[in-house]
Short mmCIF file of C-alpha atoms and ligand atoms in Angstrom, two decimals:
data_model
loop_
_atom_site.label_atom_id
_atom_site.label_comp_id
_atom_site.label_asym_id
_atom_site.label_seq_id
_atom_site.Cartn_x
_atom_site.Cartn_y
_atom_site.Cartn_z
CA MET A 1 116.81 138.15 70.32
CA GLN A 2 117.98 136.34 73.02
CA THR A 3 120.60 133.66 72.24
CA LYS A 4 122.00 132.46 75.46
CA LEU A 5 120.17 131.35 78.53
CA THR A 6 121.99 129.91 81.73
CA ILE A 7 119.74 128.22 84.42
CA ILE A 8 120.14 126.15 87.51
CA SER A 9 120.62 122.47 86.38
CA PRO A 10 117.22 120.89 85.96
CA ASP A 11 115.59 117.85 87.46
CA ASP A 12 112.65 115.53 85.83
CA TRP A 13 109.85 114.75 88.16
CA HIS A 14 108.41 111.96 86.21
CA LEU A 15 110.35 109.58 84.36
CA HIS A 16 110.59 105.83 83.07
CA LEU A 17 113.62 104.42 83.06
CA ARG A 18 112.88 100.60 82.75
CA ASN A 19 115.68 98.14 83.40
CA GLY A 20 118.17 95.84 81.91
CA GLU A 21 119.76 97.05 78.43
CA VAL A 22 116.85 99.56 77.87
CA LEU A 23 117.85 101.46 81.22
CA SER A 24 121.60 101.41 80.31
CA LYS A 25 120.87 102.76 76.75
CA VAL A 26 118.36 105.60 77.95
CA LEU A 27 119.66 106.70 81.18
CA PRO A 28 122.58 108.84 79.76
CA PHE A 29 119.99 111.20 78.06
CA THR A 30 118.64 112.01 81.43
CA SER A 31 121.84 112.13 83.32
CA ARG A 32 123.86 114.34 81.02
CA HIS A 33 120.96 117.00 81.33
CA PHE A 34 119.15 116.49 84.73
CA GLN A 35 120.64 116.34 88.30
CA ARG A 36 117.78 114.13 89.67
CA ALA A 37 114.66 112.49 88.46
CA ILE A 38 111.65 110.60 89.92
CA VAL A 39 111.84 107.36 88.63
CA MET A 40 108.31 105.59 87.86
CA PRO A 41 107.91 102.19 89.43
CA ASN A 42 105.66 100.35 86.89
CA LEU A 43 108.13 97.64 86.09
CA GLN A 44 107.47 94.33 85.52
CA PRO A 45 107.18 93.08 88.39
CA PRO A 46 106.66 96.57 89.83
CA VAL A 47 108.58 98.23 92.65
CA LEU A 48 106.41 97.05 95.50
CA CYS A 49 108.51 97.81 98.72
CA ALA A 50 111.30 99.69 100.08
CA ALA A 51 113.61 96.76 99.63
CA ASP A 52 112.61 96.55 95.91
CA ALA A 53 113.26 100.46 95.39
CA ASN A 54 116.69 99.85 96.94
CA ILE A 55 117.49 97.19 94.32
CA TYR A 56 116.10 99.20 91.53
CA ARG A 57 118.25 102.15 92.82
CA ASP A 58 121.57 100.26 92.91
CA GLU A 59 120.58 99.02 88.93
CA ILE A 60 120.29 102.72 87.85
CA VAL A 61 123.32 103.93 89.81
CA ALA A 62 125.39 101.18 88.32
CA ALA A 63 124.20 102.35 84.80
CA ILE A 64 125.32 106.22 85.49
CA PRO A 65 127.95 106.88 82.93
CA ASP A 66 131.44 108.25 84.29
CA GLY A 67 131.10 112.00 85.12
CA HIS A 68 127.55 112.35 85.15
CA ASN A 69 126.15 113.77 88.31
CA PHE A 70 122.83 112.10 88.68
CA THR A 71 120.40 111.07 91.73
CA PRO A 72 117.54 108.71 91.17
CA LEU A 73 114.43 109.70 93.39
CA MET A 74 112.60 106.18 94.16
CA VAL A 75 109.07 105.70 94.07
CA LEU A 76 106.55 103.09 95.43
CA TYR A 77 103.89 101.37 93.26
CA LEU A 78 101.05 101.60 95.30
CA THR A 79 98.74 98.46 95.68
CA GLU A 80 95.94 97.76 97.98
CA GLN A 81 98.32 95.58 99.89
CA THR A 82 100.79 98.19 100.52
CA ASP A 83 102.16 98.20 104.00
CA PRO A 84 101.69 101.76 105.65
CA GLU A 85 104.57 101.01 107.93
CA ASP A 86 107.03 100.12 104.98
CA VAL A 87 106.29 103.37 103.28
CA ARG A 88 106.95 105.32 106.77
CA LYS A 89 110.24 103.76 107.26
CA GLY A 90 111.42 103.85 103.55
CA PHE A 91 110.64 107.55 103.43
CA LEU A 92 112.03 108.26 106.89
CA ALA A 93 115.21 106.46 105.92
CA GLY A 94 115.72 108.49 102.80
CA GLU A 95 114.97 105.43 100.58
CA LEU A 96 111.65 106.47 99.18
CA VAL A 97 110.63 109.87 98.08
CA ALA A 98 106.99 109.35 96.93
CA VAL A 99 104.37 106.85 96.36
CA LYS A 100 102.64 106.51 92.98
CA LEU A 101 98.90 105.64 92.43
CA TYR A 102 98.09 103.63 89.32
CA PRO A 103 94.31 103.04 88.83
CA ALA A 104 94.22 99.32 87.69
CA GLY A 105 94.10 99.34 84.05
CA ALA A 106 94.95 102.89 83.36
CA THR A 107 98.13 102.61 81.44
CA THR A 108 101.50 100.41 80.79
CA ASN A 109 101.96 97.86 83.78
CA SER A 110 99.02 99.04 85.88
CA ASP A 111 97.44 95.92 86.31
CA ALA A 112 98.68 95.61 89.86
CA GLY A 113 97.39 98.99 90.75
CA VAL A 114 94.32 100.11 92.80
CA LYS A 115 90.95 99.16 92.14
CA ASP A 116 89.31 100.43 95.13
CA ILE A 117 90.68 103.83 96.35
CA GLU A 118 89.29 103.49 99.89
CA LYS A 119 91.68 100.30 100.45
CA ILE A 120 94.73 102.82 100.36
CA TYR A 121 93.32 105.43 102.91
CA PRO A 122 95.67 103.99 105.66
CA VAL A 123 98.68 104.43 103.40
CA LEU A 124 97.58 107.96 102.87
CA GLU A 125 96.98 108.71 106.57
CA VAL A 126 100.71 107.91 106.92
CA MET A 127 101.71 109.82 103.95
CA GLN A 128 100.02 112.90 105.11
CA GLU A 129 101.40 112.56 108.66
CA ILE A 130 104.89 112.39 107.29
CA GLY A 131 104.72 114.73 104.67
CA MET A 132 105.43 112.49 101.75
CA PRO A 133 104.20 113.24 98.30
CA PHE A 134 100.91 110.93 96.71
CA LEU A 135 101.62 110.97 93.02
CA VAL A 136 98.52 110.31 91.00
CA HIS A 137 97.74 108.90 87.45
CA GLY A 138 94.56 110.86 87.42
CA GLU A 139 92.34 109.00 85.00
CA VAL A 140 89.45 106.85 85.66
CA VAL A 141 89.25 103.46 83.95
CA ASP A 142 85.21 103.01 83.35
CA ALA A 143 84.39 101.50 80.19
CA ASP A 144 81.74 103.79 79.68
CA VAL A 145 83.78 106.85 80.24
CA ASP A 146 85.20 108.19 77.08
CA ILE A 147 88.96 108.36 76.96
CA PHE A 148 89.40 111.98 76.45
CA ASP A 149 87.17 112.63 79.39
CA ARG A 150 88.89 110.36 81.74
CA GLU A 151 91.13 113.08 83.39
CA ALA A 152 88.41 115.55 83.84
CA VAL A 153 85.89 112.76 85.43
CA PHE A 154 88.95 111.52 87.70
CA ILE A 155 88.97 115.11 89.23
CA ASP A 156 85.38 114.96 90.26
CA GLN A 157 84.95 111.26 91.04
CA LYS A 158 88.16 110.51 92.79
CA LEU A 159 90.65 113.47 93.41
CA ILE A 160 88.29 115.86 95.14
CA PRO A 161 87.13 113.16 97.64
CA ILE A 162 90.81 112.47 98.44
CA ARG A 163 91.64 116.11 98.77
CA GLN A 164 88.60 116.74 101.12
CA ARG A 165 89.48 113.37 103.15
CA PHE A 166 93.18 114.22 103.51
CA PRO A 167 93.66 118.16 103.30
CA ASN A 168 97.22 118.13 104.12
CA LEU A 169 98.42 115.44 101.84
CA LYS A 170 100.84 116.67 99.22
CA ILE A 171 99.42 115.60 95.83
CA VAL A 172 101.00 115.61 92.49
CA PHE A 173 98.55 115.14 89.77
CA GLU A 174 100.91 113.62 87.15
CA HIS A 175 101.16 114.70 83.70
CA ILE A 176 98.28 116.58 83.45
CA THR A 177 96.71 117.29 79.66
CA THR A 178 93.47 119.30 80.16
CA LYS A 179 92.32 122.66 80.88
CA ASP A 180 90.10 121.16 83.74
CA GLY A 181 93.48 119.68 85.21
CA VAL A 182 95.04 123.26 85.05
CA ASP A 183 92.01 125.02 86.72
CA TYR A 184 91.81 122.28 89.36
CA VAL A 185 95.25 122.58 90.46
CA LYS A 186 94.95 126.45 90.40
CA SER A 187 92.03 126.14 92.56
CA CYS A 188 93.96 124.53 95.26
CA ASN A 189 96.74 125.60 97.75
CA GLU A 190 100.32 124.71 97.69
CA ASN A 191 99.55 120.93 98.66
CA THR A 192 98.60 120.22 95.07
CA ALA A 193 100.67 120.53 92.18
CA ALA A 194 100.95 119.10 88.85
CA THR A 195 103.85 117.82 86.49
CA VAL A 196 103.37 118.62 82.90
CA THR A 197 105.24 116.64 80.19
CA THR A 198 107.23 117.91 77.24
CA HIS A 199 105.21 116.56 74.28
CA HIS A 200 101.75 117.73 76.04
CA LEU A 201 103.12 121.24 75.59
CA VAL A 202 103.64 120.92 71.80
CA ILE A 203 101.28 118.32 70.44
CA ASN A 204 97.49 118.04 70.30
CA ARG A 205 95.41 114.90 69.48
CA ASN A 206 95.77 115.79 65.75
CA ALA A 207 99.67 114.75 66.06
CA MET A 208 98.10 111.20 66.71
CA LEU A 209 95.17 110.89 64.33
CA VAL A 210 95.67 112.89 61.14
CA GLY A 211 96.89 111.49 58.22
CA GLY A 212 96.97 107.77 59.36
CA ILE A 213 97.31 106.76 62.77
CA GLN A 214 100.84 107.91 64.50
CA PRO A 215 101.88 105.57 67.13
CA HIS A 216 104.63 107.61 68.21
CA TYR A 217 102.53 110.35 69.36
CA TYR A 218 100.47 107.79 71.30
CA CYS A 219 100.99 108.29 75.07
CA LEU A 220 98.65 108.16 78.34
CA PRO A 221 96.93 110.29 79.15
CA VAL A 222 96.43 110.76 75.53
CA ALA A 223 97.05 114.20 74.16
CA LYS A 224 93.72 116.39 73.86
CA ARG A 225 92.28 119.06 71.98
CA GLU A 226 94.22 122.40 71.07
CA LEU A 227 92.51 124.32 73.58
CA HIS A 228 93.83 122.04 76.35
CA ARG A 229 97.41 122.32 74.98
CA LEU A 230 97.15 126.12 75.42
CA ALA A 231 96.08 126.06 78.96
CA LEU A 232 98.99 123.88 79.93
CA VAL A 233 101.29 126.22 77.97
CA GLN A 234 99.79 129.16 79.89
CA ALA A 235 100.14 127.55 83.29
CA VAL A 236 103.91 126.45 82.82
CA THR A 237 104.99 129.47 81.14
CA SER A 238 103.64 131.92 83.68
CA GLY A 239 105.87 130.54 86.45
CA ASP A 240 103.41 129.44 88.68
CA LYS A 241 105.07 127.22 91.44
CA ARG A 242 102.33 124.54 91.09
CA PHE A 243 103.37 123.46 87.82
CA PHE A 244 106.97 121.71 87.25
CA LEU A 245 108.47 119.34 84.47
CA GLY A 246 107.60 115.80 84.18
CA THR A 247 108.94 114.81 81.21
CA ASP A 248 107.01 111.12 81.54
CA SER A 249 109.66 110.03 78.81
CA ALA A 250 108.37 106.29 78.31
CA PRO A 251 110.56 104.27 76.01
CA HIS A 252 109.00 101.44 74.06
CA LEU A 253 110.60 99.51 71.09
CA ALA A 254 109.56 100.87 67.95
CA GLN A 255 108.15 97.38 66.87
CA TYR A 256 105.68 97.48 69.99
CA LYS A 257 104.31 101.08 69.30
CA GLU A 258 103.96 100.27 65.58
CA SER A 259 101.73 97.23 66.09
CA SER A 260 98.05 96.33 65.74
CA CYS A 261 97.85 97.16 69.53
CA GLY A 262 100.43 99.78 69.81
CA CYS A 263 101.75 100.63 73.43
CA ALA A 264 101.66 104.18 74.90
CA GLY A 265 104.59 105.97 75.66
CA ILE A 266 106.67 108.86 74.22
CA PHE A 267 110.56 108.71 74.36
CA ASN A 268 111.44 112.57 74.57
CA VAL A 269 114.20 113.11 77.05
CA ALA A 270 116.86 113.24 74.39
CA ASN A 271 115.64 116.79 73.16
CA THR A 272 113.16 117.98 76.07
CA LEU A 273 115.20 120.86 77.20
CA PRO A 274 115.59 122.31 73.67
CA ILE A 275 111.89 121.83 72.73
CA LEU A 276 111.13 123.54 76.23
CA ALA A 277 113.24 126.48 75.51
CA GLN A 278 111.51 126.84 72.21
CA VAL A 279 108.07 126.76 73.80
CA PHE A 280 108.95 129.34 76.53
CA GLU A 281 110.69 131.72 73.81
CA ARG A 282 107.42 131.49 71.58
CA GLU A 283 105.48 132.75 74.74
CA ASN A 284 108.30 135.57 75.39
CA THR A 285 108.76 134.03 78.70
CA LEU A 286 112.31 132.62 78.65
CA GLU A 287 112.91 133.77 82.13
CA ASN A 288 110.27 131.37 83.58
CA LEU A 289 112.07 128.42 82.21
CA GLU A 290 114.20 128.01 85.15
CA LYS A 291 110.89 127.89 87.60
CA PHE A 292 109.42 125.24 85.39
CA VAL A 293 112.41 122.76 85.17
CA SER A 294 114.73 123.90 88.35
CA LEU A 295 112.85 125.58 90.99
CA ASN A 296 109.12 124.74 91.35
CA GLY A 297 109.83 120.76 91.68
CA PRO A 298 112.33 120.87 94.62
CA LEU A 299 110.20 123.58 96.43
CA PHE A 300 107.16 121.19 96.26
CA TYR A 301 109.19 118.16 97.32
CA ASN A 302 111.05 120.16 99.98
CA LEU A 303 114.30 119.25 98.61
CA PRO A 304 117.36 121.74 97.95
CA VAL A 305 117.64 123.27 94.52
CA ASN A 306 120.61 121.91 92.47
CA THR A 307 123.86 123.83 92.67
CA GLY A 308 124.96 123.02 89.21
CA THR A 309 123.88 125.27 86.04
CA MET A 310 123.02 124.65 82.54
CA THR A 311 123.58 126.76 79.70
CA LEU A 312 121.10 126.53 76.31
CA LEU A 313 122.03 128.40 73.29
CA ARG A 314 120.12 129.57 70.33
CA SER A 315 121.27 129.34 66.68
CA GLU A 316 119.87 130.82 63.42
CA THR A 317 119.74 127.64 61.68
CA PRO A 318 117.26 125.07 63.29
CA HIS A 319 118.96 121.61 64.85
CA ALA A 320 118.53 118.11 63.46
CA LEU A 321 116.40 115.57 65.67
CA PRO A 322 118.75 113.53 67.76
CA ASP A 323 119.40 109.96 66.48
CA ASP A 324 116.97 107.21 67.51
CA VAL A 325 118.42 104.90 70.32
CA VAL A 326 119.43 101.44 69.14
CA THR A 327 119.11 98.25 71.14
CA ASN A 328 120.00 94.78 70.47
CA ASP A 329 116.13 94.30 70.19
CA GLY A 330 114.90 97.27 68.25
CA VAL A 331 114.97 101.08 68.22
CA ILE A 332 113.50 103.50 70.39
CA LYS A 333 112.32 106.66 68.42
CA VAL A 334 112.94 110.13 69.89
CA PHE A 335 110.09 112.41 70.03
CA ASP A 336 109.75 114.63 67.09
CA PRO A 337 107.87 117.88 67.93
CA LYS A 338 107.37 118.79 64.37
CA MET A 339 108.61 122.33 65.02
CA ALA A 340 111.89 123.89 64.15
CA ILE A 341 114.08 123.89 67.22
CA HIS A 342 116.79 126.56 67.43
CA TRP A 343 117.93 125.75 71.03
CA ARG A 344 120.47 123.28 72.28
CA VAL A 345 122.25 122.57 75.75
CA SER A 346 125.74 123.77 75.42
CA GLN A 347 127.95 120.76 76.27
CA ALA A 348 130.96 123.30 77.42
C1 NCD B 1 103.85 105.00 80.48
C2 NCD B 1 104.75 104.01 80.46
O1 NCD B 1 104.97 103.53 79.30
O2 NCD B 1 105.43 103.26 81.44
N1 NCD B 1 103.27 105.62 79.09
C3 NCD B 1 102.75 106.59 78.95
O3 NCD B 1 102.01 106.75 77.85
N2 NCD B 1 102.96 107.53 79.90
C4 NCD B 1 103.06 104.86 81.62
C5 NCD B 1 102.46 106.23 82.25
O4 NCD B 1 103.16 107.12 82.66
O5 NCD B 1 101.06 106.34 82.06
ZN1 ZN B 2 104.64 107.93 83.27
#
């Protein structure tokens, strides 16, 4: 049995860092293992223009612990008022790496998002021209669409028309959760890719709903049936270059999740790499882990591959879950994959 694996340093292509004290508490879990991360802009208020992104970047950089080598990649929160020229300038200046679509009402802090997709076509026009990735939260928000179907319906109603209208736009279908998402991405050329989270590779909707409501397994898009989880595992462990890691690590204080209206998001970044090693080991595809976490992302984003390396070690005895994160306002619970994890990141 393989007990050691060395890979190029990984990146996280979908991450929520928040700000203030939570940022300073959660960032070290990312910066000790990941060299770069796509930082989601759904703050309150959101990151609406290149100037906002610069301020947020400075706040993140100030919170990086000494000795950690980490670069945040900044993303704009798309609204119907976004100025295409601000997007162009920000991208060409290297201040912005991508733009994120939140359909209004789809998820945490998405109220300022987009209601009418056609209104953002001028921005997409510019992004297609300059080769800037368009990151999509792919769920419809119609009250009459079942929450478990919202991703599949989004493909037909929104994604296919956008793709037809902008054939050369680089699109990342974020945190896909369904076989429909996998099949759609596989049917496209290299201009379409998808991120897959850590948790959607190891849980299905039972984790959230069996034995009582389990708020720490609630995230958006919501986990689906087992057949969808299996399709995600197959896609990422195959090494297909269109799939790469976006942890979607989304910290919330436990009291806001354990509530009569619990919020969506799973904090998984403290144990993501050990869990992923376990998933790839189970499929006998450890050799493809590096593609998923370190190679496929930069290839799509047209960025250099990292130069450092990371070593993962396997031990006979499984490891304990990392401690929860303590803040002045409450704790942030670490994702419990409910499976034995024998891998750890070597700190040497
Ligand atoms: C994210 C958050 O909390 O910001 N929550 C989540 O469940 N994934 C928002 C998002 O990515 O949809
Ligand atoms: Zn997210």
